[in-house]
XYZ file of N, CA, C and O in Angstrom:
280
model
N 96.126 112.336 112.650
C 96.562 111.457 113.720
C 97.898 110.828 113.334
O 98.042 110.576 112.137
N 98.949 110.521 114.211
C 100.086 110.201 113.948
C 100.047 108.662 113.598
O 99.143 108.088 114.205
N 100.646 108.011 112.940
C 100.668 106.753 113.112
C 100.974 105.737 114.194
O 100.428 104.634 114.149
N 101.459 105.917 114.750
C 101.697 104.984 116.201
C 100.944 105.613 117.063
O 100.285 104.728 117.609
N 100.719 106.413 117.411
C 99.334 106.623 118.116
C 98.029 105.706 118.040
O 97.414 105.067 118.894
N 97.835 105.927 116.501
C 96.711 105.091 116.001
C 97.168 103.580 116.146
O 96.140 102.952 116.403
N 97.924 102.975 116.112
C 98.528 101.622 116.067
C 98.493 101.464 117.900
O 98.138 100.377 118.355
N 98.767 102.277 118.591
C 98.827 102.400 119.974
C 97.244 101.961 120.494
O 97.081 101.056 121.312
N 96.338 102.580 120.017
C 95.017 102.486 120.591
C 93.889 101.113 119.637
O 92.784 100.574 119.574
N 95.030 101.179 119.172
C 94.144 99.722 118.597
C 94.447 98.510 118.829
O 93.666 97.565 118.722
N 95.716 98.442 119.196
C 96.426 97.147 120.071
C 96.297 97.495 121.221
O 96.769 96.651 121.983
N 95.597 98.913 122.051
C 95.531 98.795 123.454
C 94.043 97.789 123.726
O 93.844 97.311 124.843
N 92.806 97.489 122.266
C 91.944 97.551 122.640
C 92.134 95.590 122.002
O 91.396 94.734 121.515
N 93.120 95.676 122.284
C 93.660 93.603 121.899
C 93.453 93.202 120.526
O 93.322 92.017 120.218
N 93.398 94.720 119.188
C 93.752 94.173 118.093
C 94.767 94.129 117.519
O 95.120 95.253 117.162
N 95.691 93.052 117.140
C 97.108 92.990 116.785
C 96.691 93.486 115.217
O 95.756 93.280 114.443
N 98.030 94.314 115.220
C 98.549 94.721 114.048
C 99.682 93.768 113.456
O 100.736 93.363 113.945
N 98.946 93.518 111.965
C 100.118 92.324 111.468
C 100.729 92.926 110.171
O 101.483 92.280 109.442
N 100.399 94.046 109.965
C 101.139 94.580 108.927
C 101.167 96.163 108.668
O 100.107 96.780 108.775
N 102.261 96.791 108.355
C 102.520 98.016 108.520
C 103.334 98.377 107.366
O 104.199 97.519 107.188
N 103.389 99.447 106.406
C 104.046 99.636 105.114
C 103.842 100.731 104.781
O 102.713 101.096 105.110
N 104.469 101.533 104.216
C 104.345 102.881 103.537
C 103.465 102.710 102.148
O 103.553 101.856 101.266
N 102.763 103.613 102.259
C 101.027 103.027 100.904
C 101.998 103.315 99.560
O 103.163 103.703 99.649
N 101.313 103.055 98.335
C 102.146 102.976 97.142
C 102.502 104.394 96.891
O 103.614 104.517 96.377
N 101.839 105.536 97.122
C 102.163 107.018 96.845
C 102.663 107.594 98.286
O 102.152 108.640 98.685
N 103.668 106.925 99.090
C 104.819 107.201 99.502
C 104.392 108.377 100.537
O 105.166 109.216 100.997
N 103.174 108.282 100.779
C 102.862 109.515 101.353
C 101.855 109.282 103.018
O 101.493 110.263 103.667
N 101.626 108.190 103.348
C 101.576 107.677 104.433
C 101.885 106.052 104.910
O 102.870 105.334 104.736
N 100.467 105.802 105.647
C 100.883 104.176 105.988
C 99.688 103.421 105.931
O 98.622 103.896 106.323
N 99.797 102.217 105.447
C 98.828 100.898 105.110
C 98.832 100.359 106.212
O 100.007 99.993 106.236
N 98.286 99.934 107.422
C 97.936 99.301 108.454
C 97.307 97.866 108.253
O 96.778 97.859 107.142
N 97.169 96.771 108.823
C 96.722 95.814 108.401
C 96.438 95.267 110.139
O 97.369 95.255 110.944
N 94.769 94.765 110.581
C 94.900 94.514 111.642
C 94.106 92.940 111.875
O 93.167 92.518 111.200
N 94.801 92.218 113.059
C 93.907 90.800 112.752
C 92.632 90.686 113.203
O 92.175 89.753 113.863
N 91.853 92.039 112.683
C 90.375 91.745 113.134
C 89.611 92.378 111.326
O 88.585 93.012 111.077
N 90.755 91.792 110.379
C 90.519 91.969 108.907
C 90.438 93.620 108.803
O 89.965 93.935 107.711
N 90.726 94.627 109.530
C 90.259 95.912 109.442
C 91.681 96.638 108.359
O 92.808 96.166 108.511
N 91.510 97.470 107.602
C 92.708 97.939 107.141
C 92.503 99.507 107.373
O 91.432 99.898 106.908
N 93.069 100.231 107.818
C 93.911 101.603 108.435
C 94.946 102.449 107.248
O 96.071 102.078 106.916
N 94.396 103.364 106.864
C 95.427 104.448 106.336
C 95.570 105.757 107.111
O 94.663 106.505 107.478
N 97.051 105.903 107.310
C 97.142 106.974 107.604
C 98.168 108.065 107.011
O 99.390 107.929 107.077
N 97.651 108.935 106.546
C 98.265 109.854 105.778
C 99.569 110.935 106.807
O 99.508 111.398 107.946
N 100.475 110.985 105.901
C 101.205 111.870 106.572
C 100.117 112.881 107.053
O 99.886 112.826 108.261
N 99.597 113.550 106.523
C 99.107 114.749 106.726
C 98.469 114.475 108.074
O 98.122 115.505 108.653
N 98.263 113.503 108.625
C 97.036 113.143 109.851
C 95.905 112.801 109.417
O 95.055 112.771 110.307
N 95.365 112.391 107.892
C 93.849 111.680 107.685
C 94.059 110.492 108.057
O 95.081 109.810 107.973
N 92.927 110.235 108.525
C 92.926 108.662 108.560
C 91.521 107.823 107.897
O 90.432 108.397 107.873
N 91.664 106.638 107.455
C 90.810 105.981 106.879
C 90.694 104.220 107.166
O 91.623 103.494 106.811
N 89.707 103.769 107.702
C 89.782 102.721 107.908
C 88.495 101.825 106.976
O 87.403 102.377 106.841
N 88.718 100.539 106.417
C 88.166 100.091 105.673
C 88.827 98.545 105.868
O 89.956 98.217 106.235
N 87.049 97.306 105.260
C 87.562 96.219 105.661
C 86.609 95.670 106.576
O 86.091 96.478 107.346
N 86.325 94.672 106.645
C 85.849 93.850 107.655
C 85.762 94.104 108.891
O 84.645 94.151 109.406
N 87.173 94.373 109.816
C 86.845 94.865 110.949
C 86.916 96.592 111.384
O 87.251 97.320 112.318
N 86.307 96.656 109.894
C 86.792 98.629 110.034
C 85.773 99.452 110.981
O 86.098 100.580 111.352
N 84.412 98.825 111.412
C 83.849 99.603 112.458
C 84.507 99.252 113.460
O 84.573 100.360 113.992
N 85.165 98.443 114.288
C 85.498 98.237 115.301
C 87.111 99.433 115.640
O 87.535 99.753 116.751
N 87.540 99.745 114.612
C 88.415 100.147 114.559
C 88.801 101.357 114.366
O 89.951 101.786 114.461
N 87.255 102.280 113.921
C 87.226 103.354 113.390
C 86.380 103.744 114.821
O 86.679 104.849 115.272
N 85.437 103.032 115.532
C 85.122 103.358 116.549
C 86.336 103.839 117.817
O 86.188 104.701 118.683
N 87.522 102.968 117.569
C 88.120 103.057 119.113
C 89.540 104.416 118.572
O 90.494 104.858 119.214
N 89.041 104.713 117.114
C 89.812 106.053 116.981
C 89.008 107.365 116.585
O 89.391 108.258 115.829
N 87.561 107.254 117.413
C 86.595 108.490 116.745
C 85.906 108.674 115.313
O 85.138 109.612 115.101
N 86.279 107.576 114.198
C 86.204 107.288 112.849
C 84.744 107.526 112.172
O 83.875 107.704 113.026
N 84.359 107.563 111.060
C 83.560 106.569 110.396
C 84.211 105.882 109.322
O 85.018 106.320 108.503
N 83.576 104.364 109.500
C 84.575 103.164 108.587
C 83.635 103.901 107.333
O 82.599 104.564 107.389
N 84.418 103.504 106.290
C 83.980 103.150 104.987
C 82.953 102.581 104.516
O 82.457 103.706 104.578
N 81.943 101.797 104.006
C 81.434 100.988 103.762
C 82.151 99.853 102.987
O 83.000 100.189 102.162
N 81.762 97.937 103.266
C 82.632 97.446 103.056
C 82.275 97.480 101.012
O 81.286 98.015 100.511
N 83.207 96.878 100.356
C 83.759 97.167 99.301
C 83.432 98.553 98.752
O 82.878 98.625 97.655
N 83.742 99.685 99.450
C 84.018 101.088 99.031
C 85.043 101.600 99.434
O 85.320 102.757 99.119
């Protein structure tokens, strides 16, 4: 999944995104959303969501969240 896509459908569903950054191995993006949920998305198109509000977030992109501290 592209990154603004994914950033697209998660602020369509009224969760603001408050932080956005290229992850430490330069190879996708760290998402940060204000419903505590955190979002990776890999160049390649993986995506991974983890965090507090990571079911809500992994739901409105087809996902399964993580479990929280995993």
């Amino acid at each position: 999944m592209d990154v603004d896509k994914a950033i697209a459908l998660v602020s369509a569903a009224g969760i603001e995104l408050t932080d956005r950054r290229r992850n430490g191995n330069d190879d996708g993006w760290s998402l940060s959303f204000s419903n505590g949920a955190a979002l990776e998305v890999g160049d390649d198109g993986k995506v991974s969501a983890s965090g507090k509000g990571a079911e809500a977030v992994a739901s409105l992109l087809g996902l399964q969240a993580k479990p929280a501290g995993g």
